[in-house]
């Protein structure tokens, strides 16, 4: 299975900067070698997805949304459905990122509905899970992850699981590689117990060009989800190149 290198641009970018980003990235990763070794995905702000789809049409890059609504359609002003994301060419969607859990109060029941919506629309949801700093201090990491994973029991289709401890997001601090491997392994075990299927588990939280290689080389970690370091084509391009060399 090829490793995943996923960008989460969050609420960043503008038409001109995205065009510039992709043309600079394209110069670095036009090669087929990358397409054969990695799955590169960019999760962009929804208003730019159509443009991004056009900009990446000849590149080994898939696109994804950063959230979808828990209903298929209707009177939900300002929201985006999973079908709409699929319609503009997305293959993936982030679900339950810690920033959405924190700022939008998303809980397990709504996240389960979102995962189901995404799968119905033919998208692969990237379910983000992870403990807070306090939960980590209380040694409650596995208990928290088990609760967050429980929503996958009733779901049918493909899913990627991203382990993103929220204390590692945007802080420049990463857990020890060994701890990430142990946690990713436990996530895969729990997913197998819940669904009888093999999991695909990636890591996110302060990944950059310096530390990406450790995560990519681990047999327990199927890829990386990159926030800040994905915003510049130089650093994201470097992460992709390093990952392709090591895969
Ligand atoms: P940073 O890479 O900026 O820590 O963000 C990680 C993240 O939130 C990816 O979804």
Coordinates of C-alpha atoms and ligand atoms in Angstrom, one line a residue:
X1 CA 0.0 0.0 0.0
X2 CA 1.4 3.4 -0.9
X3 CA 1.9 5.9 1.9
X4 CA -0.3 9.0 2.3
X5 CA 1.0 12.5 2.3
X6 CA -1.9 14.8 3.0
X7 CA -2.0 18.6 3.2
X8 CA -4.6 20.4 5.4
X9 CA -4.5 24.0 4.3
X10 CA -7.1 24.9 6.9
X11 CA -8.5 28.5 6.3
X12 CA -5.5 29.7 4.3
X13 CA -5.0 30.7 0.7
X14 CA -6.4 32.9 -2.0
X15 CA -6.9 32.4 -5.8
X16 CA -3.6 33.8 -6.7
X17 CA -1.5 32.1 -4.0
X18 CA -3.1 28.7 -4.7
X19 CA -2.3 29.0 -8.5
X20 CA 1.3 30.0 -7.6
X21 CA 1.5 27.2 -5.0
X22 CA 0.5 24.5 -7.5
X23 CA 2.7 25.7 -10.3
X24 CA 5.7 25.7 -8.0
X25 CA 4.8 22.3 -6.5
X26 CA 4.3 20.9 -10.0
X27 CA 7.9 21.7 -11.0
X28 CA 9.0 19.5 -8.1
X29 CA 6.7 16.5 -8.4
X30 CA 5.7 16.0 -12.0
X31 CA 7.4 12.6 -12.0
X32 CA 5.5 9.4 -12.3
X33 CA 7.8 7.9 -9.6
X34 CA 5.9 9.9 -7.0
X35 CA 2.5 8.9 -8.3
X36 CA 3.5 5.2 -8.0
X37 CA 4.8 5.5 -4.5
X38 CA 2.6 8.0 -2.7
X39 CA -1.0 9.1 -2.4
X40 CA -0.7 12.9 -2.3
X41 CA -3.9 14.7 -1.2
X42 CA -4.6 18.4 -0.6
X43 CA -7.6 19.3 1.6
X44 CA -8.3 22.9 0.7
X45 CA -11.0 25.5 1.7
X46 CA -14.2 24.5 -0.1
X47 CA -14.5 27.7 -2.2
X48 CA -11.2 26.9 -3.9
X49 CA -11.8 23.1 -4.6
X50 CA -13.1 23.5 -8.1
X51 CA -10.1 25.7 -9.1
X52 CA -7.7 23.3 -7.3
X53 CA -9.2 20.4 -9.2
X54 CA -8.5 22.2 -12.5
X55 CA -5.0 23.2 -11.4
X56 CA -4.0 19.6 -10.4
X57 CA -5.6 17.8 -13.3
X58 CA -2.3 16.6 -14.8
X59 CA -0.6 16.1 -11.4
X60 CA -0.5 13.0 -9.1
X61 CA -2.6 14.9 -6.5
X62 CA -6.1 14.2 -5.3
X63 CA -8.2 16.8 -3.6
X64 CA -10.3 16.7 -0.4
X65 CA -12.7 18.8 1.6
X66 CA -12.1 19.8 5.2
X67 CA -15.6 18.9 6.5
X68 CA -19.0 18.0 5.2
X69 CA -22.5 18.3 6.6
X70 CA -24.3 15.5 8.4
X71 CA -27.3 15.8 6.1
X72 CA -27.5 15.1 2.4
X73 CA -29.1 18.5 1.5
X74 CA -31.6 21.1 2.6
X75 CA -32.0 24.2 4.7
X76 CA -28.5 24.4 6.2
X77 CA -27.2 27.8 5.2
X78 CA -23.5 28.0 4.6
X79 CA -22.9 24.3 4.7
X80 CA -21.4 21.9 2.2
X81 CA -22.7 18.4 1.6
X82 CA -20.5 15.3 0.9
X83 CA -22.3 15.0 -2.5
X84 CA -21.2 18.5 -3.4
X85 CA -17.6 17.7 -2.5
X86 CA -17.7 14.6 -4.7
X87 CA -19.4 16.7 -7.5
X88 CA -16.4 19.1 -7.7
X89 CA -13.9 16.2 -7.9
X90 CA -13.0 15.5 -4.3
X91 CA -12.1 11.9 -3.3
X92 CA -11.5 12.6 0.4
X93 CA -12.9 14.7 3.2
X94 CA -11.5 15.4 6.7
X95 CA -14.0 14.6 9.4
X96 CA -13.7 15.5 13.1
X97 CA -10.6 17.6 13.0
X98 CA -9.8 18.7 16.5
X99 CA -10.4 22.3 15.5
X100 CA -13.9 21.4 14.4
X101 CA -14.5 19.5 17.6
X102 CA -13.2 22.5 19.6
X103 CA -14.7 25.5 17.7
X104 CA -17.9 23.8 16.3
X105 CA -18.7 21.5 19.2
X106 CA -18.8 18.4 16.9
X107 CA -19.5 15.3 19.0
X108 CA -19.4 11.6 18.2
X109 CA -23.0 11.3 17.1
X110 CA -22.7 14.1 14.4
X111 CA -19.3 12.8 13.3
X112 CA -20.7 9.4 12.7
X113 CA -23.4 10.9 10.5
X114 CA -20.8 12.8 8.6
X115 CA -18.7 9.7 8.0
X116 CA -21.7 7.9 6.7
X117 CA -22.6 10.8 4.4
X118 CA -19.1 10.9 3.1
X119 CA -19.1 7.2 2.4
X120 CA -22.5 7.4 0.7
X121 CA -21.2 10.1 -1.6
X122 CA -18.2 7.8 -2.6
X123 CA -15.7 9.8 -0.6
X124 CA -13.1 8.4 1.7
X125 CA -13.5 10.1 5.1
X126 CA -10.3 10.9 6.9
X127 CA -11.4 10.6 10.5
X128 CA -9.2 12.7 12.9
X129 CA -8.9 11.5 16.4
X130 CA -6.6 12.4 19.3
X131 CA -6.3 13.2 23.0
X132 CA -5.9 16.6 24.6
X133 CA -2.9 17.5 26.8
X134 CA -4.9 17.0 30.0
X135 CA -6.2 13.6 28.8
X136 CA -2.6 12.6 28.0
X137 CA -1.5 13.7 31.5
X138 CA -4.3 11.6 32.9
X139 CA -3.1 8.6 30.9
X140 CA -6.5 8.5 29.2
X141 CA -5.2 8.5 25.6
X142 CA -6.4 5.0 24.7
X143 CA -9.7 5.4 26.4
X144 CA -10.3 8.7 24.5
X145 CA -9.3 7.1 21.1
X146 CA -11.5 4.1 21.7
X147 CA -14.5 6.4 22.3
X148 CA -13.7 8.4 19.2
X149 CA -13.2 5.3 17.1
X150 CA -16.4 3.7 18.3
X151 CA -18.4 5.6 15.6
X152 CA -16.8 3.5 12.9
X153 CA -18.5 0.4 14.1
X154 CA -21.7 1.0 12.2
X155 CA -20.0 2.4 9.1
X156 CA -19.4 0.4 5.9
X157 CA -17.0 1.9 3.5
X158 CA -13.4 3.0 3.3
X159 CA -11.9 5.2 6.0
X160 CA -8.5 6.7 6.8
X161 CA -7.8 7.3 10.5
X162 CA -5.6 10.2 11.4
X163 CA -4.0 10.2 14.9
X164 CA -3.6 13.9 15.8
X165 CA -3.0 14.6 19.5
X166 CA -4.4 18.1 19.8
X167 CA -1.4 19.3 21.9
X168 CA 0.9 18.5 18.9
X169 CA -1.2 20.6 16.4
X170 CA 0.5 23.9 15.5
X171 CA 2.8 23.7 18.5
X172 CA 6.0 22.5 17.0
X173 CA 5.9 19.6 19.5
X174 CA 5.6 16.0 18.4
X175 CA 5.2 12.9 20.5
X176 CA 8.2 10.5 20.5
X177 CA 8.1 8.4 17.3
X178 CA 7.9 5.3 19.4
X179 CA 4.8 6.6 21.2
X180 CA 3.1 7.4 17.9
X181 CA 3.9 3.9 16.6
X182 CA 2.4 2.3 19.7
X183 CA -0.7 4.5 19.5
X184 CA -1.2 3.9 15.8
X185 CA -0.8 0.2 16.4
X186 CA -3.5 0.3 19.1
X187 CA -5.8 2.2 16.8
X188 CA -5.4 -0.4 14.1
X189 CA -6.1 -3.2 16.7
X190 CA -9.2 -1.4 17.9
X191 CA -10.5 -0.8 14.4
X192 CA -9.9 -4.4 13.6
X193 CA -11.9 -5.4 16.7
X194 CA -14.8 -3.1 15.8
X195 CA -15.0 -3.8 12.1
X196 CA -13.0 -6.9 11.3
X197 CA -11.1 -4.9 8.8
X198 CA -7.5 -3.6 8.5
X199 CA -7.0 0.0 9.3
X200 CA -5.1 2.6 7.5
X201 CA -3.7 5.0 10.2
X202 CA -1.7 8.1 9.6
X203 CA -0.2 10.7 11.9
X204 CA -0.7 14.5 12.1
X205 CA 0.7 17.2 14.4
X206 CA 3.7 19.5 13.7
X207 CA 5.0 17.3 10.8
X208 CA 7.7 19.1 8.8
X209 CA 10.5 18.3 6.4
X210 CA 12.8 17.5 9.3
X211 CA 10.7 14.9 11.1
X212 CA 8.6 13.5 8.2
X213 CA 11.1 10.7 7.5
X214 CA 10.6 9.0 10.8
X215 CA 6.9 8.8 10.5
X216 CA 7.0 7.7 6.8
X217 CA 9.5 4.9 7.5
X218 CA 7.5 3.3 10.3
X219 CA 5.6 0.2 9.4
X220 CA 2.8 1.1 11.9
X221 CA 2.2 4.5 10.3
X222 CA 0.6 4.7 6.8
X223 CA 1.3 8.4 6.2
X224 CA 1.2 11.9 7.4
X225 CA -1.3 14.8 7.6
X226 CA 0.5 18.1 7.4
X227 CA -0.8 21.5 8.4
X228 CA 1.5 24.5 8.6
X229 CA 4.3 22.9 6.6
X230 CA 1.9 22.2 3.7
X231 CA 1.2 25.9 3.1
X232 CA 4.5 26.6 1.3
X233 CA 5.2 24.6 -1.9
X234 CA 8.9 24.4 -1.0
X235 CA 8.3 22.7 2.4
X236 CA 5.4 20.5 1.2
X237 CA 7.4 19.6 -1.9
X238 CA 10.3 18.6 0.2
X239 CA 8.1 16.5 2.4
X240 CA 6.7 14.7 -0.7
X241 CA 10.2 14.1 -2.1
X242 CA 11.5 12.7 1.2
X243 CA 8.5 10.5 1.6
X244 CA 8.8 9.2 -2.0
X245 CA 12.5 8.4 -1.5
X246 CA 11.7 6.4 1.6
X247 CA 8.6 4.6 0.4
Ligands
LIG1 P1 0.3 21.4 12.0 O1 1.0 20.5 11.0 O2 0.3 22.8 11.7 O3 0.6 21.1 13.4 O4 -1.3 21.0 11.8 C1 -1.6 19.6 11.9 C2 -3.0 19.5 11.5 O5 -3.9 20.0 12.1 C3 -3.3 18.6 10.3 O6 -4.7 18.4 10.2

